[in-house]
Coordinates of C-alpha atoms in Angstrom, one line a residue:
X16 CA 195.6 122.1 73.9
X17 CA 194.0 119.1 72.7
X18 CA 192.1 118.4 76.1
X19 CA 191.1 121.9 76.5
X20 CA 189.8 121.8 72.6
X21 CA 187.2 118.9 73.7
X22 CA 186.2 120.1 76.7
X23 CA 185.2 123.2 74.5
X24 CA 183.7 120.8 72.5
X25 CA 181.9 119.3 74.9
X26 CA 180.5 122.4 76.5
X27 CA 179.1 123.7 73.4
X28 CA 177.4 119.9 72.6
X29 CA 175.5 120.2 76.2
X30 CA 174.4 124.0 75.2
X31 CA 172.9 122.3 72.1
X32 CA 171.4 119.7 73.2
X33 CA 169.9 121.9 76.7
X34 CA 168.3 124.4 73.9
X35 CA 166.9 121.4 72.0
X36 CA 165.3 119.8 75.2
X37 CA 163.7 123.3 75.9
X38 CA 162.1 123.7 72.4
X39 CA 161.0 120.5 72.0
X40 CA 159.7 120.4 74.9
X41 CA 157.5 123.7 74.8
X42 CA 156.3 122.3 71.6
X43 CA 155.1 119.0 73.2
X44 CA 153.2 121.1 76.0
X45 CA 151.6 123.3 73.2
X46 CA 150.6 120.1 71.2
X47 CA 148.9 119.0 74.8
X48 CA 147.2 122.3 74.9
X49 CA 146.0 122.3 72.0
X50 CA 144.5 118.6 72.0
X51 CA 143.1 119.4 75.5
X52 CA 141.7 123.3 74.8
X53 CA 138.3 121.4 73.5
X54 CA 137.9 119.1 76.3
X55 CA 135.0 118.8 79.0
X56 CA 135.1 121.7 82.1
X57 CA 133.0 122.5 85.0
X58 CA 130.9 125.0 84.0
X59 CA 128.8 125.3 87.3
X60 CA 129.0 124.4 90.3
X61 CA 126.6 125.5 93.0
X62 CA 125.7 123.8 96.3
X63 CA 122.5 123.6 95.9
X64 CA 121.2 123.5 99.8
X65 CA 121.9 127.4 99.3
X66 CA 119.6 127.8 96.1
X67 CA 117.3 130.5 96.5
X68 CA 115.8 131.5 93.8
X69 CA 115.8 130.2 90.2
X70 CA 114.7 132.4 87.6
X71 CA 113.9 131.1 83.5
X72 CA 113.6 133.5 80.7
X73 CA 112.0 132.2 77.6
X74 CA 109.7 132.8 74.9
X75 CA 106.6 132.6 77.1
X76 CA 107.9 135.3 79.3
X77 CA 110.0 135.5 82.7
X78 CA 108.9 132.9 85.6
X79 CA 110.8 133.1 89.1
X80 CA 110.7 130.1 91.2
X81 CA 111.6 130.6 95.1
X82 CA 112.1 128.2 97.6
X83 CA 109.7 128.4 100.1
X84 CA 108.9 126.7 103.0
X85 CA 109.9 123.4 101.7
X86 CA 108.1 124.0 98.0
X87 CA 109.1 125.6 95.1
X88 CA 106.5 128.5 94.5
X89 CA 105.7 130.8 91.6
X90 CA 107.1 134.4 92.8
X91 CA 107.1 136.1 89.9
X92 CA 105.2 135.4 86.5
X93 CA 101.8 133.5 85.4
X94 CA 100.5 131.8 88.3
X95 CA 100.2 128.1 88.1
X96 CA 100.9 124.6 89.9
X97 CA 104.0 123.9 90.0
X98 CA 105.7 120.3 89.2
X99 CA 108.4 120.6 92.2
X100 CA 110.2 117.8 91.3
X101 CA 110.7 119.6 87.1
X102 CA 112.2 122.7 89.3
X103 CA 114.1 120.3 91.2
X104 CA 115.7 118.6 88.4
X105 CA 116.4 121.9 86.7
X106 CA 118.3 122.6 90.1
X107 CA 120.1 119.8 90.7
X108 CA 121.7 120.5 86.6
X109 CA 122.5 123.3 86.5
X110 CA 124.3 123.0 89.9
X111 CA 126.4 120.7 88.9
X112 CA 127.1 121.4 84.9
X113 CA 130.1 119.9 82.5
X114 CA 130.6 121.1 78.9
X115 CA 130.9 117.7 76.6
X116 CA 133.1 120.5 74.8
X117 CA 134.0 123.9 73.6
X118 CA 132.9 124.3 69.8
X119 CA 133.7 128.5 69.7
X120 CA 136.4 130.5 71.6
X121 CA 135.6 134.2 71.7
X122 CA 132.8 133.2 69.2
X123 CA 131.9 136.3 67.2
X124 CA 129.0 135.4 65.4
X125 CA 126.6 133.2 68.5
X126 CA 123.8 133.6 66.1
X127 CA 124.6 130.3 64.3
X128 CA 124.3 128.4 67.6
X129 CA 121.0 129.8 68.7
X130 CA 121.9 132.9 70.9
X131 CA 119.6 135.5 69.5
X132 CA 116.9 134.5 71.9
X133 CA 118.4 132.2 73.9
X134 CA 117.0 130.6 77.4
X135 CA 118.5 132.3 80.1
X136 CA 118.5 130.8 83.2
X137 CA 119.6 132.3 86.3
X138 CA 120.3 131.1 90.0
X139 CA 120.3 133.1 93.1
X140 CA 121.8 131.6 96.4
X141 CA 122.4 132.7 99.6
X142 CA 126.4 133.1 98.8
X143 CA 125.2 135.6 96.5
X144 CA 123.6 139.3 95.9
X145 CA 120.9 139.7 94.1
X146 CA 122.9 141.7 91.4
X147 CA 125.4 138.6 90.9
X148 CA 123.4 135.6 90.2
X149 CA 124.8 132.3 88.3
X150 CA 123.7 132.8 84.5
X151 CA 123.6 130.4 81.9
X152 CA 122.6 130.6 78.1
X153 CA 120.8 127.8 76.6
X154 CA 120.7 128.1 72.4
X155 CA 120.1 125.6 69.7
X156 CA 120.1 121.6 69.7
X157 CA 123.4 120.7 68.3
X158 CA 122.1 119.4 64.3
X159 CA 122.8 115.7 65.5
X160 CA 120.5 116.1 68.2
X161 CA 122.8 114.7 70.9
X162 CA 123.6 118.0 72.7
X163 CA 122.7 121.6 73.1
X164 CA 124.7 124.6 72.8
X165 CA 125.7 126.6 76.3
X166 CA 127.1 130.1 77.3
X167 CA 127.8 131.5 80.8
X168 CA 127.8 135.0 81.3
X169 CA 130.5 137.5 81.1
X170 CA 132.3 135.0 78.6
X171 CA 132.0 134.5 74.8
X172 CA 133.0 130.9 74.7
X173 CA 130.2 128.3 73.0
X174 CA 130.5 125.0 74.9
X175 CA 127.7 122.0 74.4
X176 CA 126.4 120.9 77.3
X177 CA 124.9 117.0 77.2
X178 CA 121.0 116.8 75.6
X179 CA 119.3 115.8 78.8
X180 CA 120.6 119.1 80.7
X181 CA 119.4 121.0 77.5
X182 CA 116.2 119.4 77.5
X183 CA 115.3 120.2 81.1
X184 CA 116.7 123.8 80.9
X185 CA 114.6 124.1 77.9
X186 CA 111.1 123.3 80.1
X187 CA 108.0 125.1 78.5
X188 CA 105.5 126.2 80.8
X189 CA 103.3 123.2 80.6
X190 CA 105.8 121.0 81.6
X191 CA 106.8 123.1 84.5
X192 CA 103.1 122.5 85.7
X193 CA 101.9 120.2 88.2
X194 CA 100.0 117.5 86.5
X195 CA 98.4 116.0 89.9
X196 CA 94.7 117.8 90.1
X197 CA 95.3 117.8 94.0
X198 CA 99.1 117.5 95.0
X199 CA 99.6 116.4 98.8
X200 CA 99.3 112.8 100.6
X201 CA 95.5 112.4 101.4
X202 CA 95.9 112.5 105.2
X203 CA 96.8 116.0 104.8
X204 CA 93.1 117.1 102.7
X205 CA 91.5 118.8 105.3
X206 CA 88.6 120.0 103.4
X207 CA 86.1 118.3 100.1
X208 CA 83.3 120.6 98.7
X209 CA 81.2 119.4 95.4
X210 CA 78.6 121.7 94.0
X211 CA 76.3 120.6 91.1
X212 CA 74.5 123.2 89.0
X213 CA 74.8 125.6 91.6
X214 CA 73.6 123.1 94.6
X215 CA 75.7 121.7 97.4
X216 CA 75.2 117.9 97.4
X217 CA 78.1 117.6 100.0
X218 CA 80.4 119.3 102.3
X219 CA 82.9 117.0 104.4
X220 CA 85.5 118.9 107.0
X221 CA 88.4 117.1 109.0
X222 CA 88.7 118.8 112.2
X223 CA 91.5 118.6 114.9
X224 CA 91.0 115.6 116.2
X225 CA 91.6 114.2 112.2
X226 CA 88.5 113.0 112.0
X227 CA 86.1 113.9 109.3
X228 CA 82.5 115.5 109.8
X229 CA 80.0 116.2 107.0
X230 CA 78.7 119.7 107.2
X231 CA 76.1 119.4 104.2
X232 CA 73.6 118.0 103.5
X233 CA 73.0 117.2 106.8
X234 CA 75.3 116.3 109.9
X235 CA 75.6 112.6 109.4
X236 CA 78.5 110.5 110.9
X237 CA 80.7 109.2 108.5
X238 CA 83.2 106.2 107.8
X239 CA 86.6 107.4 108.3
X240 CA 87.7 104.2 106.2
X241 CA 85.6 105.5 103.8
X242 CA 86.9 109.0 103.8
X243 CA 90.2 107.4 103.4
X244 CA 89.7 105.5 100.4
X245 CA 87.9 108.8 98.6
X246 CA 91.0 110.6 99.6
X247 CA 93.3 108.3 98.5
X248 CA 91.6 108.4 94.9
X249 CA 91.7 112.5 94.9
X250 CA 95.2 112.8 95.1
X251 CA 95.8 110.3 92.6
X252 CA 94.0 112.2 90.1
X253 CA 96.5 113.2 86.9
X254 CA 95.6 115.9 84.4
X255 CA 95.6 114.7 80.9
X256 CA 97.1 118.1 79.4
X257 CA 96.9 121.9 79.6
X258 CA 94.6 123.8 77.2
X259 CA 95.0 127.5 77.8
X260 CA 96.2 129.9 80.6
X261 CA 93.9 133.2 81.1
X262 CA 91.1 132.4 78.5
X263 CA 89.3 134.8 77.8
X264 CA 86.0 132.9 76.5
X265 CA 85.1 129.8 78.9
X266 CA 81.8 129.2 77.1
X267 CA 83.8 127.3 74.1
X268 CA 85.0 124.8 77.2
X269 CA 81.7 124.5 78.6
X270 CA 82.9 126.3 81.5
X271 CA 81.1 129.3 81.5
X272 CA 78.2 127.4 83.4
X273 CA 80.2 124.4 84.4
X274 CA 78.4 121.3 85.8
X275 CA 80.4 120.2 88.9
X276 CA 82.3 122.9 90.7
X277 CA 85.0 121.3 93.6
X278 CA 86.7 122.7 96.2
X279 CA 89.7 121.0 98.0
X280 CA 91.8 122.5 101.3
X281 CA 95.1 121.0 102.4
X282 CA 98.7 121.4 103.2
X283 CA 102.0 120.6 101.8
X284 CA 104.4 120.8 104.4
X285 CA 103.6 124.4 105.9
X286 CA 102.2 125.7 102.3
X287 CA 98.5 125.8 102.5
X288 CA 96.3 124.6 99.8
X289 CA 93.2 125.5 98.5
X290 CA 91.4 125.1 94.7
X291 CA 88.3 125.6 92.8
X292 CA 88.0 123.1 90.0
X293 CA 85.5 123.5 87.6
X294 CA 84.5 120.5 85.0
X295 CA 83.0 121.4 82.2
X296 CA 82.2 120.1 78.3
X297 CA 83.2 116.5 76.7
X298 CA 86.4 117.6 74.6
X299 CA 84.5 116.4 71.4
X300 CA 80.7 115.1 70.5
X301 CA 82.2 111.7 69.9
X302 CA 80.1 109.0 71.3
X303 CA 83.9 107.3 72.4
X304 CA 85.3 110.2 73.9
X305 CA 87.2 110.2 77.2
X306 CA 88.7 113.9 77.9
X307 CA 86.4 116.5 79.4
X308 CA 87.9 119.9 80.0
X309 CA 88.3 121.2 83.5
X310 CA 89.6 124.8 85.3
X311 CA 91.1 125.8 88.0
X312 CA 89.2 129.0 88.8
X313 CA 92.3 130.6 91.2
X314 CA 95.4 130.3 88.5
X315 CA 92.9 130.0 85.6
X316 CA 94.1 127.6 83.7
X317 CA 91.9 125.2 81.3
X318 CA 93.0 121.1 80.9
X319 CA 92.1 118.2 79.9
X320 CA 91.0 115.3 82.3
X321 CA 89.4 111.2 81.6
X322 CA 85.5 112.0 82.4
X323 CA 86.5 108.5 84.7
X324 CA 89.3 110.2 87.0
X325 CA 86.5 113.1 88.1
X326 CA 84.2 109.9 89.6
X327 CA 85.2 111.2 92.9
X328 CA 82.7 114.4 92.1
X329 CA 79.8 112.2 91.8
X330 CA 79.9 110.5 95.2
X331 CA 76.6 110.3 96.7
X332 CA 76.6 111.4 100.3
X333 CA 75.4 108.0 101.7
X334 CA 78.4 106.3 100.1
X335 CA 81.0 108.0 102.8
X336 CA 78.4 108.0 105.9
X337 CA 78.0 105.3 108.5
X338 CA 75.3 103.2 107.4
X339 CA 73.3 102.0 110.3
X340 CA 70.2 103.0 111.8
X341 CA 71.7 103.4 115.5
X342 CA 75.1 102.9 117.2
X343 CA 74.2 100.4 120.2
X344 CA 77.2 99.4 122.2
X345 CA 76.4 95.9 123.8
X346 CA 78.1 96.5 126.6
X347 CA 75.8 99.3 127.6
X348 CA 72.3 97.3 126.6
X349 CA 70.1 95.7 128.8
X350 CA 67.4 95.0 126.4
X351 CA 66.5 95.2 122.5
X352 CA 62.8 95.1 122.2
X353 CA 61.3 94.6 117.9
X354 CA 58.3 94.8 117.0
X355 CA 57.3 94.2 113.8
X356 CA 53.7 94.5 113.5
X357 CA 51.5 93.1 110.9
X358 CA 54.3 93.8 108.8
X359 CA 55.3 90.2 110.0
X360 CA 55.0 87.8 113.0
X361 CA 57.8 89.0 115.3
X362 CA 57.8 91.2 118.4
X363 CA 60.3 89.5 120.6
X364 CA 62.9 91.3 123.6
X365 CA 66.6 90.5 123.6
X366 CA 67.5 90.2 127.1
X367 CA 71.6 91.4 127.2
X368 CA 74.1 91.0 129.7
X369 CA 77.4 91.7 128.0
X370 CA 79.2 91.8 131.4
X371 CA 78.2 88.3 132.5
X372 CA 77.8 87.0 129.7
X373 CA 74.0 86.1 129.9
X374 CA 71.4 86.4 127.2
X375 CA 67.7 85.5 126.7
X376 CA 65.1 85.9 123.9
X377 CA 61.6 86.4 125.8
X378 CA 61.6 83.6 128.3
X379 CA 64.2 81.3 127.2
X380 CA 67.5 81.7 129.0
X381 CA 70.2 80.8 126.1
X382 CA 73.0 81.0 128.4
X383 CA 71.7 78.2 130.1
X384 CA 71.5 76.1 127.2
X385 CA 74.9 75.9 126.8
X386 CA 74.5 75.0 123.1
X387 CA 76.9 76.6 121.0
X388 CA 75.0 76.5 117.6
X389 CA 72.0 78.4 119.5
X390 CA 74.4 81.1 121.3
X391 CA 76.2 81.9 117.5
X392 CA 72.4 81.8 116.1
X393 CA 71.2 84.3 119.2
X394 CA 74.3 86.6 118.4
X395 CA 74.1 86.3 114.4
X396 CA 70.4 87.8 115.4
X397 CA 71.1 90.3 117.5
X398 CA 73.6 91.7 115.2
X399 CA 70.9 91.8 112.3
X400 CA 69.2 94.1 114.6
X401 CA 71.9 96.2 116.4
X402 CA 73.3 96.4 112.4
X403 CA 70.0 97.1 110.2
X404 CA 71.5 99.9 108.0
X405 CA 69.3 102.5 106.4
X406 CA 68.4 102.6 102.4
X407 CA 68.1 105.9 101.2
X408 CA 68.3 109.7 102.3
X409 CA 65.1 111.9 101.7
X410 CA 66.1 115.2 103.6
X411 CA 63.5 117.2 101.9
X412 CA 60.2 115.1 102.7
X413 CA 58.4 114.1 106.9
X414 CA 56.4 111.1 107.7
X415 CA 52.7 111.8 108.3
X416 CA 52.1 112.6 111.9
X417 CA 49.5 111.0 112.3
X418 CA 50.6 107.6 111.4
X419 CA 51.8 105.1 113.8
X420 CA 55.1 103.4 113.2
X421 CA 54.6 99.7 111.1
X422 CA 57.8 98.4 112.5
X423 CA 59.5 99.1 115.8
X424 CA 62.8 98.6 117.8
X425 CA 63.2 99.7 121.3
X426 CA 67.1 100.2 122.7
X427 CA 67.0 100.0 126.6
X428 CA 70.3 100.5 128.5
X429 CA 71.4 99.5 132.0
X430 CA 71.1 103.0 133.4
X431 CA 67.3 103.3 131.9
X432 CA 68.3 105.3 128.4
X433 CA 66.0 104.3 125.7
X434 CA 66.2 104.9 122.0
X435 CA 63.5 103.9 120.4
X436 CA 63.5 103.5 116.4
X437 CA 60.1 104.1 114.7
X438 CA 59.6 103.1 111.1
X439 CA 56.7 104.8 109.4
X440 CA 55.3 103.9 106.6
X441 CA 56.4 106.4 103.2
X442 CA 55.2 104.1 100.5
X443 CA 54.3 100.4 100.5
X444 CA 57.8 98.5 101.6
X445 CA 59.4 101.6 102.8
X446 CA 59.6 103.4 105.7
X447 CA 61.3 106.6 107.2
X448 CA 63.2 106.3 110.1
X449 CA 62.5 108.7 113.0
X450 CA 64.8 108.4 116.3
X451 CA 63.1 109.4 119.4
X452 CA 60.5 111.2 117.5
X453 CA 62.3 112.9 114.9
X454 CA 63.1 112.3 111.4
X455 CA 66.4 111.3 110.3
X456 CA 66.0 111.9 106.6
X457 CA 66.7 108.6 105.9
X458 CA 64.6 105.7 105.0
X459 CA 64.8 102.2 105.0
X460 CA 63.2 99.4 102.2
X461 CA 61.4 96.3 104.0
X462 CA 64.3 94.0 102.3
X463 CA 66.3 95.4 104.8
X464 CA 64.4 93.6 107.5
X465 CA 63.3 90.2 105.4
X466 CA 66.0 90.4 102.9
X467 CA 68.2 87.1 102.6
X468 CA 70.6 87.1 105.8
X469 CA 68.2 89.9 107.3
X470 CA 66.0 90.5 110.3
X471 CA 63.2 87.9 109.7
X472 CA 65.4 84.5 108.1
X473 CA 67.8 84.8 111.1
X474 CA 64.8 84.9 113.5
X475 CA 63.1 82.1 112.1
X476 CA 66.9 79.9 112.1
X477 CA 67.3 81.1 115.7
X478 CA 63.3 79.6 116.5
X479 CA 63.7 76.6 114.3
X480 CA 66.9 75.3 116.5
X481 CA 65.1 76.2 119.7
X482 CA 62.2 74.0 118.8

């Protein structure tokens, strides 16, 4: 009886202590619960190669952005340039989105966390209908400052989300905008316009072959290094800050008859680009003032811009052109005849033989010499000649007909073509230059030909060694 008494016992003991286990046991897990239920979740997460669309809804009104042909373009809402790499990062966080914690379950009263009005953002893939996007609530800054208070859609729970996200989420229009004046790489301009008080002063086009032209004033040809370098400085241009979308009175800008009007064509991948840009009024009548105000006449939009970053609107069209007076290739010459009349003691013929290496000056054979110092002298003078660049363009005025040329240079090739420079006289010491008996619009100052390192002083080094 006694054995069967503490088995009994025994049995009853394991009951007890089985039931014990249990409870304490559950209570341990519902401690863990409950010192877990606040901690960080995934709230989103999207690939975001399938991103679509992404639309923000805040208290300037409902903007959609849609991903389009490599760019993130304005489909819906105020039209403006758009800062690609701000929709980007607004992407990339709210694809991949942790709470810090949640502060509200079933939260009643959202009010107290900013949820009246709240920021709704909303993301539309290509896993998803357009009736179903991803939604997220953005509310107040927590009162420390160190987070933001988040909702998703179709759920009552308040989480905070970290303050970066909630500052990017949070992106007013102005900093959704592109602040680059011209946002490409500057071998992809294509076209550069700029029109002062209503009068083209230069046209440049880059055609198929990449290479640029100038279409006005005239059709000079132009230095592609040149063209390079001004490109290079256009797209580099930043916006100060935006003024005002839509104005409706441009006179208070100075824009209502603005100064300098530009136009600018390119691509961005296979998005076209095109803008009017109008510059207007200094920001302020103070003699130190920096900003002017500009528009771009297709979005509308009025900014601010340093009067120094629109420098590439007062370009002069001689600064981009090629700046001699011909284009001789040596190989091709036979002769170079100058004449420089009583403008100075020189009429002399260069005698070229690029493929034999053999050059004279009038009678005097310098190959023969075989002097060194007189072949680098000979050269140094024949490129004085071959590269005499022009001084100034004067498109709008002729040289007298009836005047013979003061100065003269003769190009003669191997196969007979001349061209033959004439420089008649405009004022004293400056001369247009006409080509083969028509004017070029330019004209060129007599330094150009006596000037230090010029026609005349490498002439008379070139004689002085030969004597």
């Amino acid at each position: 009886m006694k054995q069967l008494r503490w088995i009994w016992i025994l049995g009853v003991a394991a009951v007890l202590l089985t039931v014990l286990f249990i409870i304490v046991d559950r209570r341990s897990k519902i401690n863990e619960e409950k010192a877990n239920i606040g901690e960080p979740k995934q709230l989103l997460q999207i690939n975001p190669d399938v991103v679509t669309d992404i639309e923000i809804n805040n208290e300037e009104g409902k903007t959609v952005f849609t991903w389009i042909d490599g760019l993130w373009q304005i489909t819906e809402g105020e039209q403006f340039n758009v800062n690609v790499y701000a929709v980007s990062a607004i992407c990339n966080y709210i694809c991949d989105l942790r709470s810090l914690k949640t502060v509200a379950f079933d939260c009643e009263n959202t009010e107290v966390y900013g949820f009246t009005n709240p920021i709704t953002l909303k993301v539309y893939t290509t896993d998803t209908d357009k009736e179903h996007p991803y939604i997220l609530y953005v509310g107040d800054a927590t009162p420390t400052y160190d987070a933001y208070y988040a909702m998703l859609d179709g759920s009552s729970d308040v989480y905070t989300i970290d303050y970066n996200s909630g500052t990017v989420f949070c992106s007013n229009r102005n900093s959704l905008k592109n602040r680059y004046l011209f946002d490409t790489s500057s071998s992809l301009v294509n076209y550069f316009k700029v029109q002062k008080d209503d009068k083209t002063v230069l046209e440049l086009k880059r055609g198929s072959d990449r290479m640029w032209t100038m279409q006005q004033p005239a059709d000079f040809k132009l230095q592609n290094a040149e063209m390079s370098e001004l490109m290079d400085i256009i797209v580099r241009v930043q916006i100060s800050s935006f003024v005002e979308d839509q104005p409706d009175d441009l006179s208070k800008y100075g824009l209502d008859q603005p100064h300098t009007k530009v136009w600018l064509e390119g691509t961005y991948g296979e998005t076209v680009l095109k803008e009017e840009i109008w510059f207007g009024d200094m920001v302020t009548s103070n003699e130190n003032e920096t900003l002017i105000y500009g528009y771009y006449a297709n979005s509308k939009q009025v900014f601010q811009i340093n009067r120094a970053e629109t420098s590439f609107a007062n370009i002069e069209p001689i600064e981009v052109m090629y700046p001699f007076c011909a284009e001789p290739d040596i190989q091709k010459l036979k002769t170079i005849e100058i004449n420089m009349g009583d403008v100075y003691d020189l009429h002399e013929t260069l005698y070229i033989d690029y493929a034999n290496d053999q050059y004279k000056i009038g009678d005097i054979d310098i190959s023969a010499m075989e002097d060194e110092d007189i072949m680098q002298l000979y050269q140094t003078f024949y490129r004085t000649i071959a590269n005499l660049s022009f001084s100034e363009m004067h498109l709008n005025e002729k040289p007298d007909p009836d005047k013979d040329a003061a100065i003269q240079i003769i190009y003669t090739e191997q196969d007979g073509n001349t061209l033959t420079l004439d420089f008649i006289e405009k004022e004293k010491n400056h001369y247009y230059l006409v080509q083969n008996g028509t004017y070029t619009g330019l004209t060129v100052r007599l330094n150009r030909f006596t000037g230090a390192g010029g026609v005349t002083s490498r002439y008379e080094m070139l004689m002085d060694k030969l004597k």
